[in-house]
Every structure is written in C-alpha cells, then in structure tokens.
Tab-separated table of C-alpha atoms in Angstrom:
chain	number	residue	atom	x	y	z
A	1	MET	CA	82.305	120.671	107.069
A	2	THR	CA	84.326	123.759	107.228
A	3	ASN	CA	88.145	124.102	106.548
A	4	SER	CA	89.751	126.426	109.500
A	5	ILE	CA	93.813	126.921	109.547
A	6	LYS	CA	94.399	123.272	111.093
A	7	THR	CA	93.304	121.453	107.597
A	8	LYS	CA	93.679	123.830	105.029
A	9	ILE	CA	96.068	122.680	102.738
A	10	LYS	CA	99.402	125.041	102.013
A	11	ARG	CA	102.157	123.276	101.070
A	12	VAL	CA	101.277	122.706	96.581
A	13	PRO	CA	97.360	123.682	97.166
A	14	LYS	CA	96.305	122.619	92.865
A	15	ASN	CA	96.867	118.746	94.881
A	16	ALA	CA	94.860	120.644	97.664
A	17	VAL	CA	89.990	118.841	97.414
A	18	TYR	CA	87.513	119.872	100.000
A	19	GLU	CA	84.284	118.375	98.661
A	20	LEU	CA	82.245	116.191	100.639
A	21	GLU	CA	82.164	113.475	98.231
A	22	ARG	CA	85.768	113.260	96.282
A	23	ILE	CA	86.995	113.034	100.370
A	24	ASN	CA	84.332	110.284	100.936
A	25	ASP	CA	85.572	107.955	98.001
A	26	ILE	CA	89.194	108.366	99.033
A	27	ILE	CA	87.231	107.346	102.114
A	28	ASP	CA	85.693	104.379	100.850
A	29	ASN	CA	88.126	102.874	98.600
A	30	ASN	CA	90.158	101.838	101.526
A	31	PHE	CA	89.664	100.710	105.166
A	32	ILE	CA	92.990	101.436	106.576
A	33	CYS	CA	93.660	104.619	108.191
A	34	HIS	CA	96.369	105.819	111.010
A	35	VAL	CA	95.254	107.273	114.058
A	36	GLY	CA	96.996	110.177	115.608
A	37	PHE	CA	97.178	110.790	119.825
A	38	ILE	CA	98.409	112.283	122.730
A	39	HIS	CA	98.812	110.272	124.880
A	40	ASN	CA	101.067	110.864	128.289
A	41	SER	CA	102.423	114.097	126.195
A	42	SER	CA	103.964	111.973	123.422
A	43	PRO	CA	102.110	112.028	120.051
A	44	VAL	CA	101.320	107.873	119.118
A	45	VAL	CA	100.069	106.669	115.961
A	46	ILE	CA	98.264	103.347	115.364
A	47	PRO	CA	97.547	101.787	112.346
A	48	THR	CA	93.940	99.923	112.332
A	49	MET	CA	90.749	99.296	110.339
A	50	TYR	CA	87.979	101.055	110.597
A	51	GLY	CA	84.780	102.008	108.169
A	52	ARG	CA	82.904	104.993	107.428
A	53	LYS	CA	78.876	105.550	107.373
A	54	GLU	CA	77.003	109.190	106.570
A	55	ASN	CA	79.411	111.397	109.074
A	56	PHE	CA	80.766	109.153	110.261
A	57	ILE	CA	84.580	106.529	111.284
A	58	PHE	CA	84.318	103.800	113.479
A	59	ILE	CA	87.441	102.513	114.788
A	60	HIS	CA	87.207	99.006	117.083
A	61	GLY	CA	89.570	97.464	119.411
A	62	ALA	CA	90.128	95.867	122.081
A	63	SER	CA	88.466	96.876	124.893
A	64	VAL	CA	91.334	97.606	127.264
A	65	SER	CA	93.724	97.826	123.903
A	66	ARG	CA	96.015	101.606	124.440
A	67	LEU	CA	94.076	103.002	121.002
A	68	ILE	CA	90.336	102.538	122.615
A	69	LYS	CA	91.063	103.417	126.808
A	70	ASN	CA	92.051	106.896	124.566
A	71	LEU	CA	89.465	107.080	122.723
A	72	GLU	CA	86.514	106.515	124.570
A	73	LYS	CA	87.952	109.568	126.660
A	74	GLY	CA	87.243	111.715	123.957
A	75	VAL	CA	90.934	113.252	123.453
A	76	GLU	CA	91.414	115.570	120.444
A	77	ILE	CA	92.861	112.855	117.396
A	78	CYS	CA	94.412	113.332	114.546
A	79	ILE	CA	92.688	110.172	111.222
A	80	ALA	CA	95.102	109.757	108.276
A	81	ILE	CA	94.050	107.489	105.335
A	82	THR	CA	96.751	106.655	102.788
A	83	LYS	CA	96.599	105.244	99.937
A	84	VAL	CA	99.843	104.770	97.266
A	85	LYS	CA	99.481	104.619	93.647
A	86	ALA	CA	103.039	104.937	91.958
A	87	LEU	CA	105.935	106.222	92.344
A	88	VAL	CA	106.547	109.628	89.410
A	89	LEU	CA	109.763	109.604	88.146
A	90	ALA	CA	110.946	112.782	86.936
A	91	ARG	CA	114.288	114.008	85.090
A	92	SER	CA	115.527	115.202	87.896
A	93	ALA	CA	115.775	114.556	91.309
A	94	PHE	CA	114.369	118.012	92.972
A	95	ASN	CA	110.907	116.504	91.308
A	96	HIS	CA	110.132	113.150	91.514
A	97	THR	CA	107.134	112.827	93.977
A	98	LEU	CA	104.488	109.601	93.930
A	99	ASN	CA	100.875	110.217	92.939
A	100	TYR	CA	98.589	109.046	95.494
A	101	GLU	CA	94.956	109.882	97.109
A	102	SER	CA	95.122	111.041	100.927
A	103	VAL	CA	93.146	112.499	104.268
A	104	VAL	CA	93.655	113.830	106.809
A	105	PHE	CA	90.801	114.731	109.187
A	106	PHE	CA	91.127	115.609	113.097
A	107	GLY	CA	88.372	115.167	115.421
A	108	LYS	CA	87.498	113.133	118.904
A	109	GLY	CA	85.828	109.523	119.953
A	110	ASN	CA	83.084	108.902	121.364
A	111	LEU	CA	81.937	105.543	122.949
A	112	VAL	CA	79.556	103.727	121.213
A	113	ALA	CA	76.486	102.168	123.168
A	114	GLU	CA	75.897	98.830	123.769
A	115	SER	CA	72.561	98.761	122.732
A	116	ASP	CA	74.371	100.722	118.840
A	117	LYS	CA	77.172	97.491	119.443
A	118	LEU	CA	76.688	95.454	116.939
A	119	GLY	CA	75.532	97.975	114.061
A	120	SER	CA	78.949	99.926	113.936
A	121	LEU	CA	80.517	96.351	114.155
A	122	LYS	CA	78.579	95.589	110.698
A	123	VAL	CA	79.110	99.419	109.720
A	124	ILE	CA	83.636	98.109	110.106
A	125	SER	CA	82.813	94.296	108.660
A	126	ASP	CA	80.196	95.712	105.222
A	127	HIS	CA	82.662	98.688	104.730
A	128	VAL	CA	85.547	96.261	104.400
A	129	LEU	CA	84.246	92.855	103.016
A	130	LYS	CA	80.736	93.569	101.964
A	131	HIS	CA	78.451	90.483	102.487
A	132	ARG	CA	81.142	88.911	104.464
A	133	TRP	CA	79.357	90.137	108.294
A	134	GLU	CA	75.466	87.559	107.503
A	135	GLU	CA	77.600	84.904	106.115
A	136	VAL	CA	79.778	84.588	110.056
A	137	ARG	CA	78.963	83.392	113.554
A	138	MET	CA	78.081	86.703	114.725
A	139	PRO	CA	79.191	87.454	117.913
A	140	ASN	CA	78.044	86.339	121.604
A	141	GLN	CA	78.173	88.306	124.424
A	142	LYS	CA	81.415	87.886	125.873
A	143	GLU	CA	83.012	87.808	122.435
A	144	LEU	CA	80.676	91.907	122.664
A	145	LYS	CA	82.259	92.599	125.576
A	146	ALA	CA	85.347	92.009	124.992
A	147	THR	CA	85.439	94.678	122.265
A	148	LYS	CA	84.429	98.452	122.156
A	149	VAL	CA	84.202	100.986	119.091
A	150	ILE	CA	84.642	104.676	118.962
A	151	ARG	CA	82.497	106.633	116.470
A	152	ILE	CA	84.292	109.589	114.851
A	153	GLU	CA	83.252	112.550	113.779
A	154	ILE	CA	84.224	113.704	110.846
A	155	ASP	CA	84.311	117.664	110.673
A	156	GLU	CA	87.721	119.106	109.181
A	157	SER	CA	88.801	116.700	107.027
A	158	SER	CA	90.901	117.941	103.856
A	159	ALA	CA	92.347	115.520	101.202
A	160	LYS	CA	95.070	115.499	98.189
A	161	VAL	CA	95.043	113.911	95.559
A	162	ARG	CA	97.706	113.630	92.131
A	163	SER	CA	97.884	112.012	89.343
A	164	GLY	CA	99.279	112.187	86.038
A	165	ASP	CA	102.950	112.267	84.872
A	166	PRO	CA	105.869	114.217	86.288
A	167	GLN	CA	105.737	117.588	85.653
A	168	ASP	CA	109.927	118.853	84.786
A	169	SER	CA	111.986	121.942	84.767
A	170	LYS	CA	111.131	123.019	80.884
A	171	SER	CA	114.833	123.081	80.147
A	172	ASP	CA	114.673	119.591	81.263
A	173	TYR	CA	112.276	117.855	79.904
A	174	SER	CA	115.287	117.610	76.463
A	175	LEU	CA	117.276	115.619	78.824
A	176	ASP	CA	117.966	111.705	78.048
A	177	VAL	CA	116.627	110.827	80.939
A	178	TRP	CA	113.717	108.159	81.070
A	179	ALA	CA	110.046	109.708	82.789
A	180	GLY	CA	106.880	108.360	83.717
A	181	VAL	CA	104.730	106.854	86.243
A	182	LEU	CA	105.696	103.521	88.167
A	183	PRO	CA	102.641	101.881	89.287
A	184	ILE	CA	102.054	100.762	92.344
A	185	SER	CA	98.856	97.395	92.396
A	186	ASN	CA	96.939	97.766	95.568
A	187	ASN	CA	94.144	94.751	95.004
A	188	PHE	CA	92.608	91.787	95.984
A	189	GLU	CA	94.180	88.430	94.608
A	190	ALA	CA	93.185	84.769	94.962
A	191	PRO	CA	91.050	83.599	97.909
A	192	ILE	CA	93.433	80.664	100.056
A	193	ALA	CA	91.492	78.984	101.729
A	194	ASP	CA	92.335	77.915	105.228
A	195	ALA	CA	94.476	74.573	105.496
A	196	GLN	CA	91.332	73.208	108.036
A	197	LEU	CA	88.374	74.425	105.762
A	198	LYS	CA	85.332	71.392	105.596
A	199	LYS	CA	85.167	69.651	102.734
A	200	ASN	CA	82.871	70.708	100.435
A	201	ILE	CA	82.895	75.015	101.048
A	202	GLY	CA	82.002	77.142	97.913
A	203	LEU	CA	83.553	80.432	97.740
A	204	PRO	CA	81.307	82.706	99.763
A	205	LYS	CA	78.776	85.064	98.468
A	206	SER	CA	81.400	88.053	99.237
A	207	ILE	CA	84.572	86.913	97.568
A	208	GLU	CA	82.566	86.159	94.474
A	209	ILE	CA	81.705	89.571	93.772
A	210	LEU	CA	85.263	90.580	94.002
A	211	PHE	CA	85.886	88.669	90.961
A	212	GLY	CA	83.260	89.099	89.152
A	213	ASN	CA	80.766	85.917	90.223
A	214	GLY	CA	83.560	83.206	90.941
A	215	LYS	CA	85.669	83.765	87.325
A	216	GLN	CA	88.819	85.111	89.278
B	1	MET	CA	118.052	99.184	121.404
B	2	THR	CA	115.631	99.356	124.357
B	3	ASN	CA	112.263	98.333	124.880
B	4	SER	CA	110.662	101.003	127.378
B	5	ILE	CA	107.171	100.462	128.347
B	6	LYS	CA	106.094	102.799	125.822
B	7	THR	CA	107.220	101.066	122.381
B	8	LYS	CA	106.091	97.180	124.876
B	9	ILE	CA	103.867	95.518	122.886
B	10	LYS	CA	100.686	94.800	125.230
B	11	ARG	CA	98.056	93.787	122.876
B	12	VAL	CA	98.213	90.184	121.287
B	13	PRO	CA	102.025	90.335	122.319
B	14	LYS	CA	102.684	86.459	120.582
B	15	ASN	CA	102.145	89.309	117.518
B	16	ALA	CA	105.254	91.140	118.661
B	17	VAL	CA	108.618	91.365	116.835
B	18	TYR	CA	111.555	93.679	119.124
B	19	GLU	CA	114.285	92.064	116.679
B	20	LEU	CA	115.895	94.384	114.899
B	21	GLU	CA	116.620	92.576	111.743
B	22	ARG	CA	113.220	91.701	111.172
B	23	ILE	CA	111.839	95.790	112.282
B	24	ASN	CA	114.594	96.704	109.517
B	25	ASP	CA	113.635	94.576	107.406
B	26	ILE	CA	110.044	95.613	107.067
B	27	ILE	CA	110.754	99.840	107.195
B	28	ASP	CA	112.831	98.946	103.859
B	29	ASN	CA	110.076	96.942	102.815
B	30	ASN	CA	108.148	100.467	102.946
B	31	PHE	CA	108.874	103.054	101.916
B	32	ILE	CA	106.097	105.866	102.750
B	33	CYS	CA	105.287	105.932	106.908
B	34	HIS	CA	102.523	108.086	108.497
B	35	VAL	CA	104.711	110.654	111.268
B	36	GLY	CA	102.690	111.638	114.597
B	37	PHE	CA	103.769	115.144	116.490
B	38	ILE	CA	102.054	117.311	118.397
B	39	HIS	CA	101.522	121.274	116.759
B	40	ASN	CA	99.787	123.665	119.297
B	41	SER	CA	98.589	120.952	121.334
B	42	SER	CA	96.982	118.913	119.282
B	43	PRO	CA	98.153	116.228	116.956
B	44	VAL	CA	99.028	115.776	113.849
B	45	VAL	CA	99.378	112.901	111.405
B	46	ILE	CA	101.058	112.882	108.746
B	47	PRO	CA	102.324	110.950	105.480
B	48	THR	CA	105.220	110.570	104.049
B	49	MET	CA	108.134	108.986	102.461
B	50	TYR	CA	111.275	108.131	103.954
B	51	GLY	CA	114.938	106.124	103.720
B	52	ARG	CA	116.770	104.463	106.482
B	53	LYS	CA	120.471	104.323	106.505
B	54	GLU	CA	122.063	102.098	109.425
B	55	ASN	CA	120.477	103.481	112.821
B	56	PHE	CA	118.245	106.733	110.817
B	57	ILE	CA	115.415	106.946	108.839
B	58	PHE	CA	115.633	110.063	106.857
B	59	ILE	CA	112.311	112.502	105.952
B	60	HIS	CA	112.137	115.201	103.453
B	61	GLY	CA	110.253	118.172	102.368
B	62	ALA	CA	109.736	121.767	101.953
B	63	SER	CA	111.450	124.132	104.291
B	64	VAL	CA	108.931	125.889	104.699
B	65	SER	CA	105.771	122.987	105.067
B	66	ARG	CA	104.809	122.583	108.404
B	67	LEU	CA	106.401	118.734	108.661
B	68	ILE	CA	109.932	119.880	108.304
B	69	LYS	CA	109.066	123.459	110.538
B	70	ASN	CA	107.663	120.786	113.545
B	71	LEU	CA	110.859	118.375	112.847
B	72	GLU	CA	113.562	120.494	112.591
B	73	LYS	CA	113.115	121.950	116.199
B	74	GLY	CA	113.243	118.704	117.192
B	75	VAL	CA	109.789	117.653	118.515
B	76	GLU	CA	108.898	114.325	120.131
B	77	ILE	CA	107.768	112.291	116.777
B	78	CYS	CA	106.488	108.330	116.591
B	79	ILE	CA	106.713	107.074	112.851
B	80	ALA	CA	104.447	103.906	112.517
B	81	ILE	CA	105.148	102.004	108.973
B	82	THR	CA	102.380	99.395	108.000
B	83	LYS	CA	101.631	96.850	105.220
B	84	VAL	CA	98.745	95.332	104.770
B	85	LYS	CA	99.597	92.412	103.199
B	86	ALA	CA	95.284	90.236	103.411
B	87	LEU	CA	92.050	89.957	104.754
B	88	VAL	CA	91.715	86.771	107.330
B	89	LEU	CA	88.766	86.259	107.150
B	90	ALA	CA	87.778	83.686	110.281
B	91	ARG	CA	83.724	81.359	111.251
B	92	SER	CA	83.762	84.147	113.033
B	93	ALA	CA	82.804	87.911	113.022
B	94	PHE	CA	84.181	88.494	116.180
B	95	ASN	CA	88.434	86.127	114.672
B	96	HIS	CA	88.914	87.824	111.683
B	97	THR	CA	92.178	90.046	111.325
B	98	LEU	CA	94.288	91.627	108.970
B	99	ASN	CA	98.056	89.725	107.975
B	100	TYR	CA	100.136	92.514	108.319
B	101	GLU	CA	103.544	94.100	109.179
B	102	SER	CA	103.847	97.185	111.136
B	103	VAL	CA	106.747	99.013	112.868
B	104	VAL	CA	106.521	102.054	115.725
B	105	PHE	CA	108.785	104.074	117.429
B	106	PHE	CA	109.597	107.171	118.629
B	107	GLY	CA	112.344	110.118	118.869
B	108	LYS	CA	112.915	112.815	117.800
B	109	GLY	CA	114.176	114.268	114.655
B	110	ASN	CA	117.466	116.813	113.468
B	111	LEU	CA	118.227	118.985	110.931
B	112	VAL	CA	120.575	116.947	108.532
B	113	ALA	CA	123.547	119.592	108.204
B	114	GLU	CA	123.709	121.316	104.282
B	115	SER	CA	126.749	119.741	103.914
B	116	ASP	CA	125.294	116.116	104.255
B	117	LYS	CA	122.034	117.106	103.063
B	118	LEU	CA	122.648	115.721	98.997
B	119	GLY	CA	124.281	112.085	100.884
B	120	SER	CA	120.806	112.236	102.560
B	121	LEU	CA	118.320	112.897	99.863
B	122	LYS	CA	120.471	109.996	98.261
B	123	VAL	CA	119.809	107.487	100.712
B	124	ILE	CA	115.837	107.817	100.225
B	125	SER	CA	116.301	108.215	96.632
B	126	ASP	CA	117.782	104.787	96.891
B	127	HIS	CA	115.374	103.430	99.150
B	128	VAL	CA	112.973	104.672	97.352
B	129	LEU	CA	114.100	103.075	93.618
B	130	LYS	CA	117.673	101.554	94.091
B	131	HIS	CA	119.447	103.027	90.369
B	132	ARG	CA	118.146	105.895	90.257
B	133	TRP	CA	119.173	108.923	91.655
B	134	GLU	CA	122.233	107.451	89.260
B	135	GLU	CA	120.144	108.201	86.389
B	136	VAL	CA	119.075	111.591	86.629
B	137	ARG	CA	119.566	115.680	86.945
B	138	MET	CA	121.569	116.660	90.215
B	139	PRO	CA	119.428	119.280	92.124
B	140	ASN	CA	120.269	122.358	91.947
B	141	GLN	CA	121.636	125.309	94.270
B	142	LYS	CA	117.902	126.493	94.597
B	143	GLU	CA	116.310	123.404	94.532
B	144	LEU	CA	118.476	122.230	97.566
B	145	LYS	CA	117.369	124.824	99.675
B	146	ALA	CA	113.587	124.276	98.941
B	147	THR	CA	114.079	121.505	100.792
B	148	LYS	CA	115.850	120.074	103.923
B	149	VAL	CA	116.548	116.415	105.386
B	150	ILE	CA	115.102	115.466	108.699
B	151	ARG	CA	117.547	113.049	110.322
B	152	ILE	CA	115.140	110.348	112.882
B	153	GLU	CA	117.665	107.604	114.710
B	154	ILE	CA	115.505	104.900	115.323
B	155	ASP	CA	115.589	103.858	119.147
B	156	GLU	CA	112.743	102.801	120.205
B	157	SER	CA	110.972	100.260	117.642
B	158	SER	CA	108.878	97.458	118.480
B	159	ALA	CA	107.209	95.319	115.445
B	160	LYS	CA	104.065	93.844	115.293
B	161	VAL	CA	103.251	90.922	111.669
B	162	ARG	CA	100.539	88.800	111.815
B	163	SER	CA	100.680	85.647	109.337
B	164	GLY	CA	98.658	82.596	108.395
B	165	ASP	CA	95.220	81.478	108.940
B	166	PRO	CA	92.391	83.101	111.103
B	167	GLN	CA	92.874	81.225	114.320
B	168	ASP	CA	89.524	80.552	114.998
B	169	SER	CA	87.243	79.516	118.355
B	170	LYS	CA	87.663	75.395	118.459
B	171	SER	CA	83.639	75.241	118.161
B	172	ASP	CA	83.253	77.157	115.454
B	173	TYR	CA	85.468	74.999	112.535
B	174	SER	CA	82.744	72.378	112.674
B	175	LEU	CA	80.260	75.684	110.583
B	176	ASP	CA	79.935	75.852	107.467
B	177	VAL	CA	80.948	78.971	106.670
B	178	TRP	CA	84.284	79.954	104.216
B	179	ALA	CA	87.151	80.686	106.258
B	180	GLY	CA	91.116	81.681	103.940
B	181	VAL	CA	93.002	84.330	104.058
B	182	LEU	CA	92.062	87.262	100.488
B	183	PRO	CA	95.348	88.515	99.689
B	184	ILE	CA	96.480	92.207	98.728
B	185	SER	CA	98.816	93.079	96.318
B	186	ASN	CA	101.504	95.330	96.187
B	187	ASN	CA	104.284	95.534	93.089
B	188	PHE	CA	105.254	97.749	90.675
B	189	GLU	CA	102.902	97.433	87.546
B	190	ALA	CA	104.641	97.666	83.673
B	191	PRO	CA	106.291	101.457	84.114
B	192	ILE	CA	103.832	103.766	81.800
B	193	ALA	CA	106.283	106.555	79.755
B	194	ASP	CA	105.954	110.016	80.901
B	195	ALA	CA	103.799	112.057	77.362
B	196	GLN	CA	106.527	114.316	76.844
B	197	LEU	CA	109.472	111.367	77.163
B	198	LYS	CA	111.898	112.213	74.354
B	199	LYS	CA	112.047	109.277	71.718
B	200	ASN	CA	114.429	106.474	71.509
B	201	ILE	CA	114.644	107.044	75.310
B	202	GLY	CA	114.555	102.648	77.001
B	203	LEU	CA	114.000	101.883	79.725
B	204	PRO	CA	116.384	102.484	82.973
B	205	LYS	CA	117.979	100.540	85.331
B	206	SER	CA	115.945	101.537	87.589
B	207	ILE	CA	112.874	99.905	86.785
B	208	GLU	CA	114.908	96.880	84.338
B	209	ILE	CA	115.659	94.849	87.289
B	210	LEU	CA	112.091	95.483	88.589
B	211	PHE	CA	111.100	93.318	86.176
B	212	GLY	CA	113.725	90.794	85.584
B	213	ASN	CA	116.205	92.527	83.086
B	214	GLY	CA	113.015	94.123	81.499
B	215	LYS	CA	111.066	91.273	80.819
B	216	GLN	CA	107.872	92.865	82.460
C-alpha cells in the first residue's frame, strides 16, 4: 500500500492511520460506502453496500444503474467509509468535534466476470451478515443477469480515527461548562419477522449469533 | 425545486421522494454528509458535519483544508446524506436490501462572509445539538480566522426512502426461510463526562432534553 500525495492526510495528522490491519478493521466494521465518480463532467456521490475480501472491495447493483454503468467502464472513483461514534462536546464552540472512524481510498472498478459473479455476491452477503448466504434461495439465471458486480482494489487508502475526551484550550478547563462525549449507538436491534412469514420458522443462525445464540 | 435529468431517480422509482418537506426531514434527521467534488481531475469524497437553515446547507472546516479550499472556489459538488435503518432479509438472496433514507443534491458552494460567519456556525451547532451553542465559550478572533463556512443552496435534490418488509417473488413465500427486518439503532446514548470535568457541573440543557429532562 502506497501513500501518495492524494491520500496523505494533511489536516490533524495525529488522527491519521496508515496500518493496513486497522484500515481493514474499519472497512469490516461497516457495510455502507459512498462512491464518488465523475459523470458528464460533474461529481456524483452514491451510497451503496459493499463487501471486502483480501485487498478488494466488491460492490453490486442493477446492470442498468448509473453507478454500475460508470464503474464498469473503469472510471476513477473515490470511496469513503465513515462511522460516527460520538459527539465530542468541548468547553469552547471551536473545539467541538466528533469521534469517528473513516477510510478513504481511490481506485478504479473492474467488472467481475460471469464465472466469478456468484462468489463475489457471496462476499458482499457474508460481509453484511455472516451465514445469511447459506440460508436463502440462490439467485437464478434471470436474477444474475440483472446484477453486476464491480471489484475495486484497495490501493491508496488512508484512515482517520478520533476517540476519547474533548481537547480544550488550557485556559478553558476552568470554565463552568459541561464537557464530555455523547456516544451514538450503531447496533442491530431485535429482528422483526415479515408479516407474511410462514408459521413455525425460527430465527436463523445468521441472526441468532448476533444476539448470543438467540438470547437477545 | 427543479428535478433535472441529473437528480431524477431512474432506479426503483417507487422509492423516490421529491417533496421538499420530506427531503428536509431527512436532512434534519442527520448531521453527516458526504461531499463529492473534482480535485486535479479526480473525484474526491469527504465526510463532514453540516447544518441546514431554510434552503441552505452550511459546512465548516479549517481554512487550510482541502475541502474548504475547493468549495470556496465555487466548484461543482454533489452532497449525499444517508441513513441506513435496517437490513431487509428476504427469502431469496436477490431480494435482500436495506431500509434507508437518502438525499442527494448537486450545487456549488459560496464562502460565507466574515460578518455572517458566527451566525452560520450557530446554524451547524444548533443542527447537530440544539441549545449547545448557548452553553459554550464563543469563538475568539483567532479561532474564527482559522475556520471558514461554506453555504450551499439545496437546489436540485431528490430523496429515496425504503421501509417495511422484504418483497419476495411470489413463489418464494412458501419457502422455509426466515424473512424480516433487522433494525439498526442510531441513537444518542448516556453521556460520558470528560475525565477533567470540574466538580459540581451537572448535565447541560442540550443533553437533558435528549433524554427527557435528564431521566435517561
């Protein structure tokens, strides 16, 4: 992994993370990214699901979608993955900030070949919810045809992480202002069965393991 | 608000929302956006906080940051605001999706004049956490100088919303596969005081009202 001028973090460099393992952790703790590309000379940003396998991100979509039609051409893209974990409330307005984890990387997409499509879709499914792939009806030929998968190498990537208490100016610590962190939850909550679910179908393994074997 | 070809939603048009009030609701229920722009001929996506007032989004940042230095030039930008609310688990792999709220709009930034800077920073602060602005030390001249605010008119915007149960193919409803919705929480959790907080400082109004007057 190289860090050219494009991904070198200039602002607040103490928040920068360049270690591959930590970057992969951040990628694996999320499943939504924002993909930026240029379409008709204008910037476009589209949120979408992804999965990671090794040094690659996989994105899927309808074959006819603007996202896929651009990415399969191999245009330059920028991908941002962001999780906000808390508001950081300082004593001064100026030092308010967020605790967050963020990865940004640049690359180009490659259309996944038909023969690899099913395996790549499994990568995305496993990334979002492990074991779900084994529980569901597999895509048929018509569904596979309607879907394309794009593979992007995670090459020039960099991450920023901020955590912990606010950092106020020294003289502000004596102010009578409450300061601290206001965490933001980001967890799966108890599942809600489909109104049309057949009777006597229990929770699947993919959900049970999220809640400690169904204890919830 | 116009809807040119750029923001007209082509994929899954039943999820499209064009009503201004609903779009503003989605904008007001979030405070992080992803800003896309073109820098040295490449697409760049940067996550940042925002505030809304009337038909404008306000973004702030260090005067020397790449984001601000580009936006103050008035370059074309695309802003995406996304909240994922649930995994939608269908009986078929193909019909898996997300419940979400998403707004995308295009525009150009304008640098907010010095005389309006403080008021614009208050818009962002109020948007993220109401009443906080009145509780904290106001920015001094040095801090104000280090910060710039960009105002973007919400012109061509469109939103997509998906909610509710999975939509499976008719023949799949008889399968012995659990289907339903797995909600994702996104709430403020109990505040954590700064380790260096002065004694006898209670929770401020900005936090108390989040938890029903401090009941938490």
